[in-house]
């Protein structure tokens, strides 16, 4: 006999609808209802509120019939699946290299098992953890996942909870952690039944998606528990190693204890109980250190935050783009500031925002920032989803990778970046509601028309070919050009592994010199020296005595560069990484 529970504080009568029959539920404390029924793995069930049609369970782990169908019991026995990661204790975020991927486009299969098949590539690359774009159940088969409607359920088209278990277990066996992108600040409109069960949303606060999630009004205690138990449940039962929290600034909460602080406390407690580390990473563009400061210092206690301004500063210099939010960037001085402290604007006037933006990150460790040359947002939110490699030289791609993977922050690669994948990453949806799908298509076109793009160039998110064009092309990995860039990334990650000065997080200890007029930058991080030429002419950059070109397995980490006497000579788009001769001899 299985016990079922649901929170429906405003209902007068609740019944469990299971296997086509109704079982009356008994009211319990705090607006909860309880029912018991015979139900095994895969049994369909839902909740009937005050005699209305059955609705799926808000805490469903599995929606095999879609977001509008009934829920299914997820209770496999050991003949179906048995964990083999009993000795896994998690990965260490400080010093880690992350790899962001979208399950539906990472492999031709578009499933968790498709990711499993390609784990050897990630092991060979040297990454420490994969960061999955959201996999909570969302309408249709294909999408980015940010319009999910069942945070506790695993998207069935990817393989459902069974597939996610297999991926996590296989990743751990390969020595790779699994971080999951989760969305708590809103739910998609299609298949969102939460409002029928209780006060999950409140008009007291508004966000870009409408009424905010109710985190501080009447009934908010159970709403908060709903999101807390999403993380701790997946942490405990699905063995996740961390969560990236989408748009935390949209979690509007006037409570004395912010939801983020509560999440940090309860995830830490669950980690202590399971014996496996679990990291929380915020996504926000506010440049606010409070997200990652400990509660004792007035913060919320998260472990790290994405630092998109690091990306913006580098992207604008590598590509020359200064439109939109890139108007706040574009000079070598901007880039150097990002390299120095992750955030470019730390209490400074922003022309794009027409106000002062950000606060100083002083005192934070390097591993409090996740930085990237590319990520799903910065590619997919472009009109055609073009990657930086589609319009930038290989030399500049090597420069970007070198600055990223010798960074004192936590570097993150986006799927296919390591070989300069030719496939774009476009915004795609599969809304079953025709009116919503049409609205998304029209909204996308109008958005980019406003920025001067030709509307006919903007792919239709609802068109299946928009999704199919975004699938990685694995047959190009060994092709000329792609293979050399892949080896460059492998060698940089290997170099990062063997130099503690690159992973100790002491960003304030860096020594950065540059010539904005000529275009070179020289960065010393302990026993490693990075020199790049972003100018239009060859340059010779002085380097300290004792530094020689770094190398991995006989391959020098230099392109368009030579070490001559007391300088490094760099062609345009040239890059050289050096280390102290004593260190080079020790490693050889």
Coordinates of C-alpha atoms in Angstrom, one line a residue:
X1 CA 0.0 0.0 0.0
X2 CA 1.5 3.3 -1.1
X3 CA 0.9 6.6 0.7
X4 CA 0.1 9.7 -1.4
X5 CA 0.1 13.3 -0.2
X6 CA -0.9 16.6 -1.7
X7 CA -1.1 20.2 -0.4
X8 CA -4.5 21.7 -1.3
X9 CA -5.4 24.1 1.5
X10 CA -8.4 25.7 -0.2
X11 CA -10.1 22.4 -1.3
X12 CA -13.2 21.1 0.5
X13 CA -12.9 17.6 -0.9
X14 CA -9.9 15.8 -2.4
X15 CA -9.7 12.4 -4.0
X16 CA -6.8 10.4 -5.3
X17 CA -7.5 9.2 -8.9
X18 CA -5.4 6.1 -9.4
X19 CA -5.7 3.4 -12.1
X20 CA -9.0 4.9 -13.2
X21 CA -10.6 4.9 -9.7
X22 CA -11.1 7.5 -7.0
X23 CA -9.9 7.0 -3.5
X24 CA -11.2 9.6 -1.0
X25 CA -8.3 11.5 0.7
X26 CA -8.3 12.4 4.4
X27 CA -7.5 16.0 5.5
X28 CA -4.3 16.4 7.5
X29 CA -2.7 19.4 9.3
X30 CA -1.6 22.5 7.3
X31 CA -3.9 22.0 4.3
X32 CA -2.4 18.5 3.4
X33 CA -4.5 15.6 2.2
X34 CA -3.5 11.9 2.4
X35 CA -4.7 8.8 0.6
X36 CA -3.5 5.2 0.4
X37 CA -3.7 2.9 -2.6
X38 CA -2.0 -0.1 -4.2
X39 CA 0.3 1.3 -6.9
X40 CA 3.6 0.1 -8.4
X41 CA 6.2 1.6 -10.7
X42 CA 4.5 3.3 -13.6
X43 CA 1.0 3.4 -12.1
X44 CA -0.9 6.5 -13.4
X45 CA -2.5 8.8 -10.8
X46 CA -3.7 12.3 -10.2
X47 CA -5.8 14.5 -7.8
X48 CA -9.4 15.4 -8.1
X49 CA -10.1 18.7 -6.3
X50 CA -13.8 19.4 -5.3
X51 CA -15.1 17.0 -7.9
X52 CA -13.2 18.6 -10.9
X53 CA -11.3 16.6 -13.5
X54 CA -8.1 14.9 -12.1
X55 CA -4.9 16.9 -12.3
X56 CA -1.4 15.6 -12.3
X57 CA 0.5 15.7 -9.0
X58 CA 2.4 19.0 -8.4
X59 CA 5.3 16.9 -6.9
X60 CA 5.3 14.3 -9.6
X61 CA 8.7 12.8 -10.5
X62 CA 7.5 11.5 -13.8
X63 CA 5.1 12.7 -16.5
X64 CA 5.3 10.0 -19.2
X65 CA 2.1 11.3 -20.9
X66 CA 3.1 14.9 -21.0
X67 CA 2.4 17.9 -18.7
X68 CA -1.3 17.6 -19.2
X69 CA -1.5 13.9 -18.6
X70 CA -1.7 12.0 -15.3
X71 CA 1.4 11.5 -13.2
X72 CA 3.2 8.1 -12.9
X73 CA 4.7 6.5 -9.8
X74 CA 8.5 6.4 -10.0
X75 CA 9.5 3.5 -7.8
X76 CA 11.9 1.2 -9.7
X77 CA 13.2 -1.9 -7.9
X78 CA 16.8 -3.1 -7.9
X79 CA 16.1 -5.3 -11.0
X80 CA 15.4 -2.0 -12.9
X81 CA 18.2 0.0 -11.5
X82 CA 20.8 -0.1 -8.8
X83 CA 23.2 2.8 -7.9
X84 CA 27.0 2.0 -8.2
X85 CA 28.3 5.3 -7.0
X86 CA 28.5 4.5 -3.3
X87 CA 32.0 5.8 -3.1
X88 CA 31.4 9.0 -4.9
X89 CA 31.8 12.1 -2.7
X90 CA 31.2 14.8 -5.2
X91 CA 33.5 17.1 -7.1
X92 CA 35.4 20.2 -5.8
X93 CA 34.0 23.4 -7.3
X94 CA 37.2 25.5 -6.6
X95 CA 39.5 24.4 -9.3
X96 CA 36.9 22.7 -11.4
X97 CA 36.2 23.0 -15.1
X98 CA 32.5 22.9 -16.0
X99 CA 30.9 21.9 -19.2
X100 CA 27.4 23.2 -20.0
X101 CA 25.2 21.0 -22.3
X102 CA 21.7 20.7 -23.5
X103 CA 20.5 17.1 -23.4
X104 CA 18.3 17.3 -26.5
X105 CA 21.0 18.7 -28.8
X106 CA 24.2 17.2 -27.3
X107 CA 23.8 14.0 -29.2
X108 CA 21.8 12.7 -32.2
X109 CA 19.7 10.7 -29.7
X110 CA 18.8 13.7 -27.7
X111 CA 18.5 11.7 -24.5
X112 CA 20.4 11.1 -21.2
X113 CA 21.7 7.9 -22.7
X114 CA 23.1 9.8 -25.6
X115 CA 25.1 11.9 -23.1
X116 CA 26.3 8.7 -21.5
X117 CA 27.7 7.4 -24.8
X118 CA 29.8 10.6 -25.1
X119 CA 31.2 10.7 -21.6
X120 CA 34.6 9.4 -22.8
X121 CA 35.0 12.5 -24.9
X122 CA 34.4 14.6 -21.7
X123 CA 36.8 12.5 -19.7
X124 CA 39.5 12.9 -22.4
X125 CA 38.8 16.7 -22.5
X126 CA 39.4 16.8 -18.7
X127 CA 36.2 18.5 -17.4
X128 CA 35.1 17.9 -13.8
X129 CA 31.4 18.3 -14.1
X130 CA 28.7 18.7 -16.6
X131 CA 26.0 21.4 -16.2
X132 CA 22.7 20.3 -17.7
X133 CA 20.2 22.9 -19.0
X134 CA 16.9 22.4 -17.3
X135 CA 15.4 18.9 -17.6
X136 CA 12.2 19.5 -15.6
X137 CA 9.0 18.4 -17.5
X138 CA 8.0 21.0 -20.1
X139 CA 5.4 21.0 -22.9
X140 CA 6.2 19.1 -26.1
X141 CA 9.4 17.2 -26.8
X142 CA 12.0 19.8 -27.6
X143 CA 12.9 23.1 -25.9
X144 CA 15.4 24.8 -23.7
X145 CA 13.5 23.8 -20.6
X146 CA 13.0 27.3 -19.1
X147 CA 9.3 27.0 -19.5
X148 CA 9.0 23.9 -17.3
X149 CA 5.8 23.3 -15.4
X150 CA 6.7 20.4 -13.1
X151 CA 10.0 21.2 -11.3
X152 CA 10.0 17.8 -9.5
X153 CA 9.5 15.8 -12.7
X154 CA 12.2 14.7 -15.2
X155 CA 11.4 15.4 -18.9
X156 CA 10.2 12.2 -20.4
X157 CA 11.5 12.8 -23.9
X158 CA 15.0 12.8 -22.5
X159 CA 14.5 9.5 -20.7
X160 CA 12.6 10.5 -17.6
X161 CA 13.9 9.9 -14.1
X162 CA 15.3 6.4 -15.1
X163 CA 17.4 8.0 -17.8
X164 CA 18.7 10.7 -15.5
X165 CA 19.7 8.1 -12.9
X166 CA 21.6 6.2 -15.5
X167 CA 23.4 9.4 -16.6
X168 CA 24.3 10.5 -13.1
X169 CA 25.6 7.0 -12.1
X170 CA 27.7 6.7 -15.3
X171 CA 29.1 10.2 -14.9
X172 CA 30.2 9.5 -11.4
X173 CA 31.8 6.2 -12.5
X174 CA 33.7 8.3 -15.0
X175 CA 34.8 10.8 -12.3
X176 CA 32.4 13.6 -13.5
X177 CA 29.9 15.5 -11.4
X178 CA 26.5 16.5 -12.6
X179 CA 25.1 20.0 -12.0
X180 CA 21.5 20.8 -13.0
X181 CA 20.1 24.1 -14.1
X182 CA 16.8 24.7 -12.3
X183 CA 14.1 27.4 -12.6
X184 CA 12.2 28.5 -9.5
X185 CA 11.5 32.1 -10.4
X186 CA 8.5 31.2 -12.7
X187 CA 6.8 28.3 -14.4
X188 CA 5.7 28.1 -18.0
X189 CA 2.1 28.8 -18.8
X190 CA 1.4 25.6 -20.7
X191 CA 0.6 22.8 -18.3
X192 CA 1.0 25.0 -15.2
X193 CA -1.7 23.6 -12.8
X194 CA -0.1 24.8 -9.5
X195 CA -2.6 27.6 -9.0
X196 CA -5.5 25.1 -8.8
X197 CA -3.8 23.5 -5.7
X198 CA -3.0 26.5 -3.6
X199 CA -1.4 30.0 -3.4
X200 CA 1.7 29.2 -5.3
X201 CA 1.7 32.7 -7.0
X202 CA 1.0 36.2 -5.6
X203 CA 0.0 39.4 -7.3
X204 CA 1.9 41.2 -4.5
X205 CA 5.0 41.0 -6.7
X206 CA 5.4 41.1 -10.4
X207 CA 8.2 39.7 -12.6
X208 CA 8.9 39.6 -16.3
X209 CA 6.7 36.4 -16.4
X210 CA 3.7 37.9 -14.5
X211 CA 2.7 37.2 -10.9
X212 CA 5.7 36.2 -8.8
X213 CA 6.0 32.9 -7.0
X214 CA 4.6 33.4 -3.5
X215 CA 7.6 33.3 -1.2
X216 CA 6.5 35.7 1.5
X217 CA 2.7 36.0 1.6
X218 CA 0.0 33.9 3.1
X219 CA 0.6 30.2 2.5
X220 CA 4.2 30.8 1.5
X221 CA 5.7 28.4 4.0
X222 CA 4.5 25.4 1.9
X223 CA 5.4 27.1 -1.3
X224 CA 8.9 27.5 -0.1
X225 CA 9.0 23.9 1.0
X226 CA 7.9 22.9 -2.5
X227 CA 11.1 24.4 -4.0
X228 CA 13.4 23.4 -1.1
X229 CA 12.2 19.7 -1.4
X230 CA 12.8 19.9 -5.2
X231 CA 16.5 20.4 -4.6
X232 CA 17.0 18.2 -1.6
X233 CA 14.9 15.4 -3.2
X234 CA 16.9 15.4 -6.4
X235 CA 20.1 15.8 -4.4
X236 CA 19.2 12.8 -2.2
X237 CA 17.3 10.5 -4.7
X238 CA 19.0 11.4 -8.0
X239 CA 22.5 12.0 -6.6
X240 CA 22.9 15.5 -8.2
X241 CA 26.1 17.3 -7.3
X242 CA 24.9 20.9 -7.6
X243 CA 22.3 23.3 -9.0
X244 CA 22.5 26.4 -11.1
X245 CA 19.6 28.6 -10.0
X246 CA 18.1 30.6 -12.9
X247 CA 17.5 34.4 -12.5
X248 CA 17.7 34.5 -8.7
X249 CA 16.9 38.3 -8.8
X250 CA 13.4 37.3 -9.9
X251 CA 12.9 35.3 -6.6
X252 CA 11.1 38.3 -4.9
X253 CA 11.1 37.6 -1.2
X254 CA 10.7 40.1 1.6
X255 CA 10.9 37.4 4.3
X256 CA 13.5 37.8 7.1
X257 CA 15.2 34.7 5.7
X258 CA 15.4 34.8 1.9
X259 CA 14.5 31.6 0.1
X260 CA 18.1 31.4 -1.3
X261 CA 19.5 31.4 2.3
X262 CA 17.0 28.6 3.2
X263 CA 18.0 26.6 0.1
X264 CA 21.7 27.0 1.0
X265 CA 21.1 25.8 4.6
X266 CA 19.0 22.8 3.7
X267 CA 21.1 21.6 0.7
X268 CA 24.2 21.8 3.0
X269 CA 22.3 19.7 5.7
X270 CA 21.4 17.1 3.1
X271 CA 25.0 17.0 1.8
X272 CA 26.2 16.3 5.3
X273 CA 23.6 13.5 5.6
X274 CA 24.5 11.9 2.3
X275 CA 28.2 12.4 2.5
X276 CA 28.2 14.0 -1.0
X277 CA 29.1 17.6 -1.7
X278 CA 26.4 19.7 -3.4
X279 CA 27.0 23.2 -4.9
X280 CA 24.6 26.1 -5.5
X281 CA 25.4 28.5 -8.3
X282 CA 23.3 31.7 -8.8
X283 CA 22.5 33.3 -12.2
X284 CA 22.1 37.0 -12.0
X285 CA 23.4 40.1 -13.8
X286 CA 23.2 42.4 -10.7
X287 CA 26.9 42.0 -9.8
X288 CA 25.8 41.7 -6.1
X289 CA 28.2 39.9 -3.8
X290 CA 25.4 39.2 -1.3
X291 CA 24.3 36.1 -3.2
X292 CA 27.6 34.4 -2.4
X293 CA 28.5 36.0 0.9
X294 CA 27.9 33.8 4.0
X295 CA 24.8 34.5 6.0
X296 CA 27.0 35.6 8.9
X297 CA 28.2 38.4 6.6
X298 CA 24.7 39.4 5.5
X299 CA 24.7 37.2 2.4
X300 CA 22.7 34.3 1.2
X301 CA 25.3 31.6 1.4
X302 CA 25.4 30.4 -2.2
X303 CA 28.7 29.0 -3.5
X304 CA 29.1 30.9 -6.8
X305 CA 27.5 33.2 -9.3
X306 CA 27.7 33.4 -13.1
X307 CA 29.7 36.4 -14.1
X308 CA 28.4 37.2 -17.6
X309 CA 30.3 40.5 -17.7
X310 CA 33.5 38.5 -18.0
X311 CA 32.0 37.1 -21.2
X312 CA 30.7 40.5 -22.4
X313 CA 34.1 42.1 -22.1
X314 CA 35.9 39.3 -23.9
X315 CA 33.3 38.9 -26.6
X316 CA 33.2 42.6 -27.5
X317 CA 37.0 42.7 -27.9
X318 CA 37.2 39.4 -29.8
X319 CA 34.4 40.3 -32.2
X320 CA 34.2 44.1 -32.3
X321 CA 30.5 44.0 -31.5
X322 CA 29.3 47.0 -29.4
X323 CA 25.6 46.9 -30.0
X324 CA 22.9 46.3 -27.3
X325 CA 24.4 45.5 -23.9
X326 CA 27.8 45.2 -25.5
X327 CA 27.8 49.0 -25.7
X328 CA 29.2 49.0 -22.1
X329 CA 32.2 47.0 -23.3
X330 CA 34.6 46.9 -26.3
X331 CA 37.9 48.3 -25.0
X332 CA 41.0 46.5 -23.8
X333 CA 40.6 48.3 -20.5
X334 CA 37.1 46.7 -20.0
X335 CA 38.6 43.3 -20.8
X336 CA 41.4 43.8 -18.3
X337 CA 39.0 44.7 -15.6
X338 CA 37.0 41.6 -16.3
X339 CA 40.1 39.5 -16.2
X340 CA 41.1 41.1 -12.9
X341 CA 37.8 40.8 -11.0
X342 CA 35.2 39.0 -13.1
X343 CA 32.7 41.9 -12.9
X344 CA 33.5 44.9 -15.0
X345 CA 30.9 47.2 -13.4
X346 CA 31.4 47.2 -9.6
X347 CA 29.7 50.4 -8.6
X348 CA 30.4 52.2 -11.9
X349 CA 28.3 54.2 -14.3
X350 CA 26.8 52.0 -17.0
X351 CA 25.9 53.8 -20.3
X352 CA 23.6 51.0 -21.4
X353 CA 21.7 51.0 -18.1
X354 CA 22.0 54.8 -17.6
X355 CA 22.8 54.3 -14.0
X356 CA 25.5 53.1 -11.6
X357 CA 25.7 49.3 -11.6
X358 CA 27.1 46.6 -9.3
X359 CA 29.2 46.4 -6.2
X360 CA 32.8 45.6 -5.5
X361 CA 33.7 41.9 -5.4
X362 CA 36.7 42.5 -3.1
X363 CA 37.2 39.7 -0.6
X364 CA 35.4 37.0 -2.6
X365 CA 37.4 34.0 -3.7
X366 CA 37.9 33.3 -7.4
X367 CA 35.6 30.2 -7.2
X368 CA 32.7 32.5 -6.4
X369 CA 32.5 33.3 -10.1
X370 CA 31.7 31.1 -13.0
X371 CA 33.0 32.6 -16.3
X372 CA 32.7 31.5 -19.9
X373 CA 33.6 32.5 -23.5
X374 CA 30.2 31.1 -24.6
X375 CA 27.1 29.8 -22.9
X376 CA 23.5 28.9 -23.9
X377 CA 22.2 32.4 -23.2
X378 CA 24.9 34.3 -25.1
X379 CA 24.6 32.1 -28.2
X380 CA 21.0 31.2 -28.2
X381 CA 19.7 34.7 -27.5
X382 CA 21.3 35.9 -30.7
X383 CA 18.9 36.1 -33.6
X384 CA 20.4 33.2 -35.5
X385 CA 22.1 31.4 -32.6
X386 CA 25.6 31.8 -34.2
X387 CA 28.6 30.9 -32.1
X388 CA 31.6 33.1 -31.7
X389 CA 33.6 30.8 -34.0
X390 CA 31.3 31.6 -36.9
X391 CA 32.8 35.0 -37.3
X392 CA 36.1 35.0 -35.5
X393 CA 39.5 33.7 -36.4
X394 CA 41.0 30.5 -34.9
X395 CA 43.7 32.6 -33.3
X396 CA 41.1 34.6 -31.4
X397 CA 39.3 31.4 -30.4
X398 CA 42.7 30.2 -29.0
X399 CA 43.1 33.5 -27.1
X400 CA 39.6 33.2 -25.6
X401 CA 40.3 29.6 -24.5
X402 CA 43.6 30.6 -23.0
X403 CA 42.2 33.4 -21.0
X404 CA 39.3 31.3 -19.8
X405 CA 41.3 28.2 -18.8
X406 CA 44.0 30.0 -17.1
X407 CA 41.5 32.2 -15.2
X408 CA 41.5 32.3 -11.4
X409 CA 37.7 31.9 -11.6
X410 CA 35.7 28.7 -12.4
X411 CA 35.8 28.3 -16.2
X412 CA 32.8 26.8 -18.1
X413 CA 32.7 25.5 -21.7
X414 CA 29.6 25.2 -23.7
X415 CA 28.9 22.0 -25.7
X416 CA 31.1 21.9 -28.8
X417 CA 33.0 25.0 -28.0
X418 CA 36.1 22.9 -27.5
X419 CA 36.3 22.0 -31.2
X420 CA 34.5 25.2 -32.5
X421 CA 31.4 23.3 -33.5
X422 CA 29.8 24.5 -36.7
X423 CA 26.3 23.9 -35.5
X424 CA 24.5 27.0 -34.1
X425 CA 22.5 26.9 -30.8
X426 CA 19.2 28.4 -31.5
X427 CA 16.1 29.2 -29.5
X428 CA 13.6 26.4 -30.1
X429 CA 10.2 25.4 -28.6
X430 CA 7.5 22.7 -29.1
X431 CA 4.5 24.3 -27.6
X432 CA 1.4 22.2 -28.1
X433 CA -0.8 25.2 -27.5
X434 CA -1.1 26.6 -31.1
X435 CA -1.8 30.2 -29.9
X436 CA 1.1 30.1 -27.5
X437 CA 3.4 28.8 -30.2
X438 CA 2.4 31.5 -32.6
X439 CA 2.9 34.2 -29.9
X440 CA 6.4 32.9 -29.2
X441 CA 7.2 33.0 -33.0
X442 CA 5.9 36.5 -33.4
X443 CA 7.5 37.7 -30.2
X444 CA 10.9 36.4 -31.3
X445 CA 10.6 38.2 -34.7
X446 CA 9.6 41.5 -33.2
X447 CA 12.3 41.3 -30.6
X448 CA 15.1 41.1 -33.1
X449 CA 13.5 43.5 -35.5
X450 CA 13.7 46.1 -32.7
X451 CA 17.5 45.6 -32.7
X452 CA 17.8 46.0 -36.5
X453 CA 17.9 42.3 -37.5
X454 CA 16.1 41.3 -40.7
X455 CA 13.0 39.4 -39.4
X456 CA 13.4 36.9 -42.2
X457 CA 16.7 35.9 -40.8
X458 CA 15.2 34.9 -37.4
X459 CA 14.5 31.1 -37.3
X460 CA 11.0 30.2 -36.2
X461 CA 11.4 28.6 -32.7
X462 CA 8.4 26.3 -33.4
X463 CA 9.9 24.9 -36.6
X464 CA 11.5 21.6 -36.0
X465 CA 14.4 22.4 -38.3
X466 CA 15.4 25.2 -35.9
X467 CA 16.0 22.5 -33.3
X468 CA 17.6 20.0 -35.7
X469 CA 20.1 22.6 -36.9
X470 CA 21.3 23.0 -33.3
X471 CA 22.3 19.3 -32.8
X472 CA 26.0 18.9 -32.5
X473 CA 27.8 17.3 -35.5
X474 CA 30.1 14.8 -33.9
X475 CA 31.6 13.7 -37.2
X476 CA 33.5 17.0 -37.5
X477 CA 35.5 16.5 -34.2
X478 CA 38.4 14.9 -36.0
X479 CA 38.4 17.2 -39.1
X480 CA 41.2 19.6 -39.8
X481 CA 40.9 22.8 -37.8
X482 CA 38.4 21.3 -35.3
X483 CA 40.8 18.7 -34.2
X484 CA 43.6 21.2 -33.5
X485 CA 41.3 23.4 -31.4
X486 CA 40.1 20.4 -29.4
X487 CA 43.7 19.5 -28.7
X488 CA 44.3 23.2 -27.6
X489 CA 41.5 22.9 -25.1
X490 CA 42.7 19.6 -23.8
X491 CA 46.2 20.9 -23.3
X492 CA 45.0 24.0 -21.5
X493 CA 42.9 22.0 -19.1
X494 CA 45.9 19.7 -18.5
X495 CA 48.1 22.7 -17.8
X496 CA 45.4 24.0 -15.4
X497 CA 45.5 20.7 -13.5
X498 CA 49.2 20.9 -12.8
X499 CA 49.5 24.5 -11.8
X500 CA 48.0 25.3 -8.4
X501 CA 48.5 29.0 -9.1
X502 CA 45.7 28.8 -11.7
X503 CA 43.2 27.2 -9.4
X504 CA 43.8 28.8 -6.0
X505 CA 41.3 31.5 -6.6
X506 CA 43.5 34.4 -5.6
X507 CA 42.4 36.8 -8.3
X508 CA 43.7 39.8 -6.4
X509 CA 47.2 38.3 -6.6
X510 CA 47.3 38.5 -10.4
X511 CA 49.7 40.8 -12.2
X512 CA 48.1 42.2 -15.4
X513 CA 49.8 44.6 -17.7
X514 CA 48.5 45.8 -21.1
X515 CA 49.0 48.3 -23.8
X516 CA 45.6 49.5 -24.9
X517 CA 46.9 51.3 -27.9
X518 CA 49.0 48.5 -29.3
X519 CA 46.7 45.7 -28.2
X520 CA 48.7 43.3 -26.0
X521 CA 47.9 41.9 -22.6
X522 CA 50.3 40.1 -20.3
X523 CA 49.0 38.2 -17.2
X524 CA 51.1 36.6 -14.5
X525 CA 49.4 34.1 -12.2
X526 CA 52.1 32.7 -10.0
X527 CA 54.4 30.5 -12.1
X528 CA 52.3 30.9 -15.3
X529 CA 52.5 33.8 -17.7
X530 CA 49.9 34.4 -20.5
X531 CA 50.6 36.8 -23.3
X532 CA 48.1 37.7 -26.1
X533 CA 48.1 40.1 -29.0
X534 CA 44.7 41.5 -29.9
X535 CA 46.1 44.2 -32.0
X536 CA 46.4 44.5 -35.8
X537 CA 50.2 44.4 -36.0
X538 CA 53.0 42.1 -34.7
X539 CA 54.3 43.0 -31.2
X540 CA 57.1 42.1 -28.9
X541 CA 56.1 41.8 -25.3
X542 CA 58.8 41.8 -22.5
X543 CA 58.7 38.7 -20.2
X544 CA 60.5 38.1 -17.0
X545 CA 63.7 36.0 -16.9
X546 CA 63.2 32.3 -16.2
X547 CA 60.0 31.9 -18.2
X548 CA 59.9 29.4 -21.1
X549 CA 57.1 28.3 -23.4
X550 CA 54.8 25.9 -21.5
X551 CA 54.1 22.6 -23.2
X552 CA 52.0 19.5 -22.8
X553 CA 53.4 16.2 -24.1
X554 CA 55.9 18.1 -26.3
X555 CA 53.3 20.4 -27.7
X556 CA 54.1 24.1 -26.9
X557 CA 51.1 26.1 -25.7
X558 CA 51.7 28.9 -28.2
X559 CA 50.2 29.9 -31.6
X560 CA 51.7 32.7 -33.7
X561 CA 54.3 33.3 -31.0
X562 CA 58.0 32.8 -30.3
X563 CA 60.2 33.3 -27.3
X564 CA 63.1 35.5 -28.2
X565 CA 65.7 36.7 -25.7
X566 CA 63.7 38.8 -23.1
X567 CA 60.5 39.1 -25.2
X568 CA 57.7 37.1 -26.7
X569 CA 57.1 38.0 -30.4
X570 CA 53.4 37.8 -31.2
X571 CA 51.7 37.9 -34.6
X572 CA 48.2 39.5 -34.7
X573 CA 45.9 37.0 -32.8
X574 CA 49.0 35.3 -31.4
X575 CA 49.0 33.8 -27.9
X576 CA 51.7 32.2 -25.7
X577 CA 51.6 30.6 -22.3
X578 CA 54.8 30.3 -20.4
X579 CA 55.9 28.9 -17.1
X580 CA 59.0 29.1 -15.0
X581 CA 61.9 27.0 -16.3
X582 CA 62.2 25.1 -13.0
X583 CA 58.5 24.2 -13.2
X584 CA 58.9 23.1 -16.8
X585 CA 61.8 20.9 -15.9
X586 CA 59.9 19.4 -13.0
X587 CA 56.9 18.6 -15.2
X588 CA 59.1 17.1 -18.0

